[in-house]
Short mmCIF file of C-alpha atoms (C1' of nucleotides) in Angstrom, two decimals:
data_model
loop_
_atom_site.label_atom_id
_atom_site.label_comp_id
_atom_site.label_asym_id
_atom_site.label_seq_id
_atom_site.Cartn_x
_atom_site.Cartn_y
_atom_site.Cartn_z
CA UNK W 212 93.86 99.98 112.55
CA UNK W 213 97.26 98.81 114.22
CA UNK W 214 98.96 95.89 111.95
CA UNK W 215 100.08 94.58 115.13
CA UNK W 216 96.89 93.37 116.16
CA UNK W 217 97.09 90.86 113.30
CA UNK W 218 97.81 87.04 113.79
CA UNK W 219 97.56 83.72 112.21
CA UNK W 220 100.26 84.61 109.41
CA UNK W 221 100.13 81.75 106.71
CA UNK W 222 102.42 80.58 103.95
CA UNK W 223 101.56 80.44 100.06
CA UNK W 224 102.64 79.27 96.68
CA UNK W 225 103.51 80.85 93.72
CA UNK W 226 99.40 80.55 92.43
CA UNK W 227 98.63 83.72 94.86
CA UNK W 228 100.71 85.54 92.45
CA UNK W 229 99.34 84.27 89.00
CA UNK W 230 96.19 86.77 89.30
CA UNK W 231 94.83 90.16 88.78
CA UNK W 232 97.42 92.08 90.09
CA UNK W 233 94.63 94.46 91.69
CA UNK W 234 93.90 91.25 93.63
CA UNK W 235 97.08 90.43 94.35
CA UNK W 236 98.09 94.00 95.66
CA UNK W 237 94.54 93.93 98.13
CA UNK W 238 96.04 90.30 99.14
CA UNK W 239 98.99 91.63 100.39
CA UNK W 240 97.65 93.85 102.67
CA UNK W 241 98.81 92.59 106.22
CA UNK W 242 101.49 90.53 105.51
CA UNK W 243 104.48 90.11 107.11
CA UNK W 244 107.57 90.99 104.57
CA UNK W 245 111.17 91.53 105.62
CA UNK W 246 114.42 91.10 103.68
CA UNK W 247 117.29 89.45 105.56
CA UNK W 248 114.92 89.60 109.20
CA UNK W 249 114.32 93.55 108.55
CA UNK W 250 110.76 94.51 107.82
CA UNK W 251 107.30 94.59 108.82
CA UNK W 252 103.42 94.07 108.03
CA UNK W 253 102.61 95.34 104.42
CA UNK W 254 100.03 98.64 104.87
CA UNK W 255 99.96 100.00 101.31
CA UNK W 256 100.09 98.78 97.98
CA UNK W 257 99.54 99.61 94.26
CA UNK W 258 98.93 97.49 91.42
CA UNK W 259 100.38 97.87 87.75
CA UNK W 260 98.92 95.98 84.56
CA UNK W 261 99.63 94.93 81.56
CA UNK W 262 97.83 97.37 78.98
CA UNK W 263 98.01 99.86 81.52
CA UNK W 264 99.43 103.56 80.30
CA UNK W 265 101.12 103.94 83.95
CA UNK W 266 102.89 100.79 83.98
CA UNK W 267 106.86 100.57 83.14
CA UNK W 268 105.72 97.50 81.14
CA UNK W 269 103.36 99.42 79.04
CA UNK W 270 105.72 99.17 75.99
CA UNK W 271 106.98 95.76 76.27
CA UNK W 272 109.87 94.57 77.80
CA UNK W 273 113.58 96.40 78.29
CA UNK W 274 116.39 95.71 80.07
CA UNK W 275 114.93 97.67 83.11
CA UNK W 276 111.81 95.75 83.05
CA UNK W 277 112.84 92.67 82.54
CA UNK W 278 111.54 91.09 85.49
CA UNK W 279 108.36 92.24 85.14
CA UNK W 280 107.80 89.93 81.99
CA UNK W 281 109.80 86.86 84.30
CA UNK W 282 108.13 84.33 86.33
CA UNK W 283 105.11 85.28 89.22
CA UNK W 284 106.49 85.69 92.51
CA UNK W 285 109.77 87.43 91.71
CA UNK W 286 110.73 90.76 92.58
CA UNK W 287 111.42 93.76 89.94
CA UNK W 288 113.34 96.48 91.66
CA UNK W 289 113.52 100.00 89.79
CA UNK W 290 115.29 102.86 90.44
CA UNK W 291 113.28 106.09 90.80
CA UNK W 292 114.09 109.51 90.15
CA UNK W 293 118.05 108.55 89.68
CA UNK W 294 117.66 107.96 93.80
CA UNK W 295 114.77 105.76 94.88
CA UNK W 296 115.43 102.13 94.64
CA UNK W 297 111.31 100.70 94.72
CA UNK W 298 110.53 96.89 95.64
CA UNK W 299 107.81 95.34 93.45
CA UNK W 300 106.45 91.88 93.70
CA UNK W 301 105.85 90.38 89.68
CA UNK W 302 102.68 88.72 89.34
CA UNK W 303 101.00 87.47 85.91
CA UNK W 304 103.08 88.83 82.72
CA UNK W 305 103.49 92.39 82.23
CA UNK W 306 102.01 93.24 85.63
CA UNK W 307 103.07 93.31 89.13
CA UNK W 308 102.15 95.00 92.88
CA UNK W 309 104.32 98.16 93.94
CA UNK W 310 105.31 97.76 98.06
CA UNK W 311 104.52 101.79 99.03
CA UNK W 312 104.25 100.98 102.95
CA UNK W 313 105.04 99.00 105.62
CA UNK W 314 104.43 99.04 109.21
CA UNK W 315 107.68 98.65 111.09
CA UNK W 316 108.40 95.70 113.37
CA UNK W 317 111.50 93.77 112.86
CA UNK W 318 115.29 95.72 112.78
CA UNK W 319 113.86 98.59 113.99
CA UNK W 320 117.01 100.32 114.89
CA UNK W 321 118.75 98.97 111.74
CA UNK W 322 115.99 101.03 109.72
CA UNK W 323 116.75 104.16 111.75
CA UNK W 324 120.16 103.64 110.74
CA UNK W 325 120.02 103.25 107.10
CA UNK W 326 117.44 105.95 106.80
CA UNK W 327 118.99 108.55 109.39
CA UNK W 328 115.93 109.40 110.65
CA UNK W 329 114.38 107.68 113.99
CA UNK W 330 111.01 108.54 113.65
CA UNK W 331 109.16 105.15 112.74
CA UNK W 332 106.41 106.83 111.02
CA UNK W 333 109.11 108.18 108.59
CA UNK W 334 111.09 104.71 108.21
CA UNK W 335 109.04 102.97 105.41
CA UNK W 336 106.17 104.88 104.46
CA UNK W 337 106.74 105.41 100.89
CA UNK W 338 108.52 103.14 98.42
CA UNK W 339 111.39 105.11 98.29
CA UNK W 340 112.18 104.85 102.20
CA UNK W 341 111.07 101.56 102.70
CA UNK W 342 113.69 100.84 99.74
CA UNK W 343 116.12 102.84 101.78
CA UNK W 344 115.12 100.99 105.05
CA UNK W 345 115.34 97.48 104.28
CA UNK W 346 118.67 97.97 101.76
CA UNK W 347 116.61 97.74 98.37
CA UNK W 348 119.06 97.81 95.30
CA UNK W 349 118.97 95.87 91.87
CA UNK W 350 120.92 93.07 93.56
CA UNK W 351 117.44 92.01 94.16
CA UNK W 352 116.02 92.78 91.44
CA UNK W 353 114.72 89.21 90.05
CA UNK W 354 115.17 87.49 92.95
CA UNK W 355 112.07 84.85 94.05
CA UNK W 356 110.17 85.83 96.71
CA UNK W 357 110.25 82.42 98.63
CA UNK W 358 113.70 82.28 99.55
CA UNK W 359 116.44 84.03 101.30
CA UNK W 360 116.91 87.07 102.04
CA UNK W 361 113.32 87.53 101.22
CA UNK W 362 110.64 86.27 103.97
CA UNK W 363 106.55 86.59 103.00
CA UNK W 364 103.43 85.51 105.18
CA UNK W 365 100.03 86.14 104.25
CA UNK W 366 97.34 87.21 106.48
CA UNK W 367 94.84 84.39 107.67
CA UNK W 368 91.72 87.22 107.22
CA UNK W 369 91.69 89.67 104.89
CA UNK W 370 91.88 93.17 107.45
CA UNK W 371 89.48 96.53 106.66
CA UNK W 372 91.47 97.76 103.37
CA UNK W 373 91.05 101.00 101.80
CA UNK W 374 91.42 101.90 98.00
CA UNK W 375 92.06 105.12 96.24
CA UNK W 376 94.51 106.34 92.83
CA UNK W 377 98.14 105.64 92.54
CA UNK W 378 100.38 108.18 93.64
CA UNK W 379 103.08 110.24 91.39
CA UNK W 380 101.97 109.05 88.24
CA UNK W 381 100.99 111.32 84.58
CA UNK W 382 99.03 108.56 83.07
CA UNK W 383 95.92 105.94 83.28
CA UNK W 384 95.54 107.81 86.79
CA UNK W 385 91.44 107.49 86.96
CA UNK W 386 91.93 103.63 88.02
CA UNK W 387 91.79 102.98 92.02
CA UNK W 388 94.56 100.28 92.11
CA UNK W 389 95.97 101.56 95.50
CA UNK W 390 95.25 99.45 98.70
CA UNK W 391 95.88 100.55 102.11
CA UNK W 392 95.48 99.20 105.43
CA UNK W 393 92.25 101.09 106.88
CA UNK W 394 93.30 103.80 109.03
CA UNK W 395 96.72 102.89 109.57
CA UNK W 396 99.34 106.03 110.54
CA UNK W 397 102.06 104.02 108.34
CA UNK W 398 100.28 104.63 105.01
CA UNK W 399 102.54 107.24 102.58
CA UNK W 400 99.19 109.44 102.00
CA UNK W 401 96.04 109.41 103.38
CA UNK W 402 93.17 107.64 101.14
"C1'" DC R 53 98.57 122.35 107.21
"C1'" DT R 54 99.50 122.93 101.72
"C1'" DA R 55 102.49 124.26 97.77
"C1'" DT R 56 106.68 124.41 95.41
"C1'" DC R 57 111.16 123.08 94.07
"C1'" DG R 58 115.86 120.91 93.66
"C1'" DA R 59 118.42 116.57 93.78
"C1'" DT R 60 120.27 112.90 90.72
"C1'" DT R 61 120.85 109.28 87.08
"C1'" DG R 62 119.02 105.33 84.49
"C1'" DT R 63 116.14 104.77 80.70
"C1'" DC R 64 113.94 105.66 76.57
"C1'" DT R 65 112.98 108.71 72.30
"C1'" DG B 188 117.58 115.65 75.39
"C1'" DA B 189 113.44 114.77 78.26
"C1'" DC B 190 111.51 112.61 81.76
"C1'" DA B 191 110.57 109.76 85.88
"C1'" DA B 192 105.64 104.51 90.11
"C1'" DT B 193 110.06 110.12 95.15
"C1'" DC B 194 111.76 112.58 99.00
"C1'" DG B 195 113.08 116.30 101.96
"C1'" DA B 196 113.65 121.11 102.68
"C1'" DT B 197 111.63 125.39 102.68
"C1'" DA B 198 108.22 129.09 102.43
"C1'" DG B 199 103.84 130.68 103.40
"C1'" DA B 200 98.81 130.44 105.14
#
DNA sequence: CTATCGATTGTCT
DNA sequence: GACAATCGATAGA
């Protein structure tokens, strides 16, 4: 499946975000997404609850998670492994949608740059490169999706998704809440 | 191709 | 003091 074949990009409102976040994350598959005009068409997603071992919200609310617990339609930015700055989009309370993937389209070069690597396969496929790739940091973090620099279309049709376990995590790992584009090259991990 | 390991630091116990 | 929602390099099959 090539993202690029997708058209009729629509707008929303902040309701899209206060569901499920499983629902949510499958949602966002195909969008468009880009932060200050650099970005691309969401290809892989995962989804973290409230009550959910595996989630940073799992024991209530800190200074790091603080968004999380904030209103729908936010961001919560994280910073993994002391290097990987991670872009997640808040939905109910508690939970929110990880952005793992996206398929390059817009600031190409500017990507390449900030990652050092020119490969687009490479640029954003995994959270920590697309965080790299389209300048990710906790100046973000909290910041509403619907405005500047942020920029979010939905897809008119839901495209072929696939689902599978969340990646790089020690607990609640049974649950499928990863979402993929079908067959898409600019997933982090095959499903 | 798969497996392993070091980097690096904020966060929580 | 331990660990982490990762990545890139390296070694080996």
């Amino acid at each position: 499946m090539e993202a690029t074949t997708l058209l009729n990009q629509v707008t929303w409102d902040t309701s899209f975000f206060e569901r499920r976040a499983t629902e949510v994350a499958a949602d966002l598959i195909g969008a468009e997404f880009a932060v200050s005009g650099i970005g691309g068409i969401i290809v892989e997603t995962e989804a973290y609850l409230p009550d959910d071992a595996a989630s940073h919200s799992f024991s209530g609310a800190t200074d790091r998670n603080r968004a999380m617990f904030g209103p729908p339609a936010h961001a919560y930015v994280y910073l993994s492994y002391g290097l990987h700055w991670c872009l997640n989009f808040v939905c109910l309370p508690g939970s929110a949608v990880l952005i793992r993937a996206i398929e390059p389209r817009w600031g190409i070069e500017t990507m390449q740059a900030r990652r050092g690597v020119r490969e687009e396969r490479l640029l954003c496929s995994g959270p920590g490169r697309l965080g790299q790739a389209l300048a990710i940091s906790r100046t973000q973090d909290g910041l509403p999706l619907s405005k500047e620099p942020f920029r979010l279309h939905l897809p008119a049709r839901r495209p072929p998704i696939s689902t599978g376990i969340r990646v790089g995590i020690t607990r609640a790992v049974e649950h499928p809440w990863r979402f993929g584009l079908a067959n898409s090259r600019f997933v982090s991990r095959k499903f």
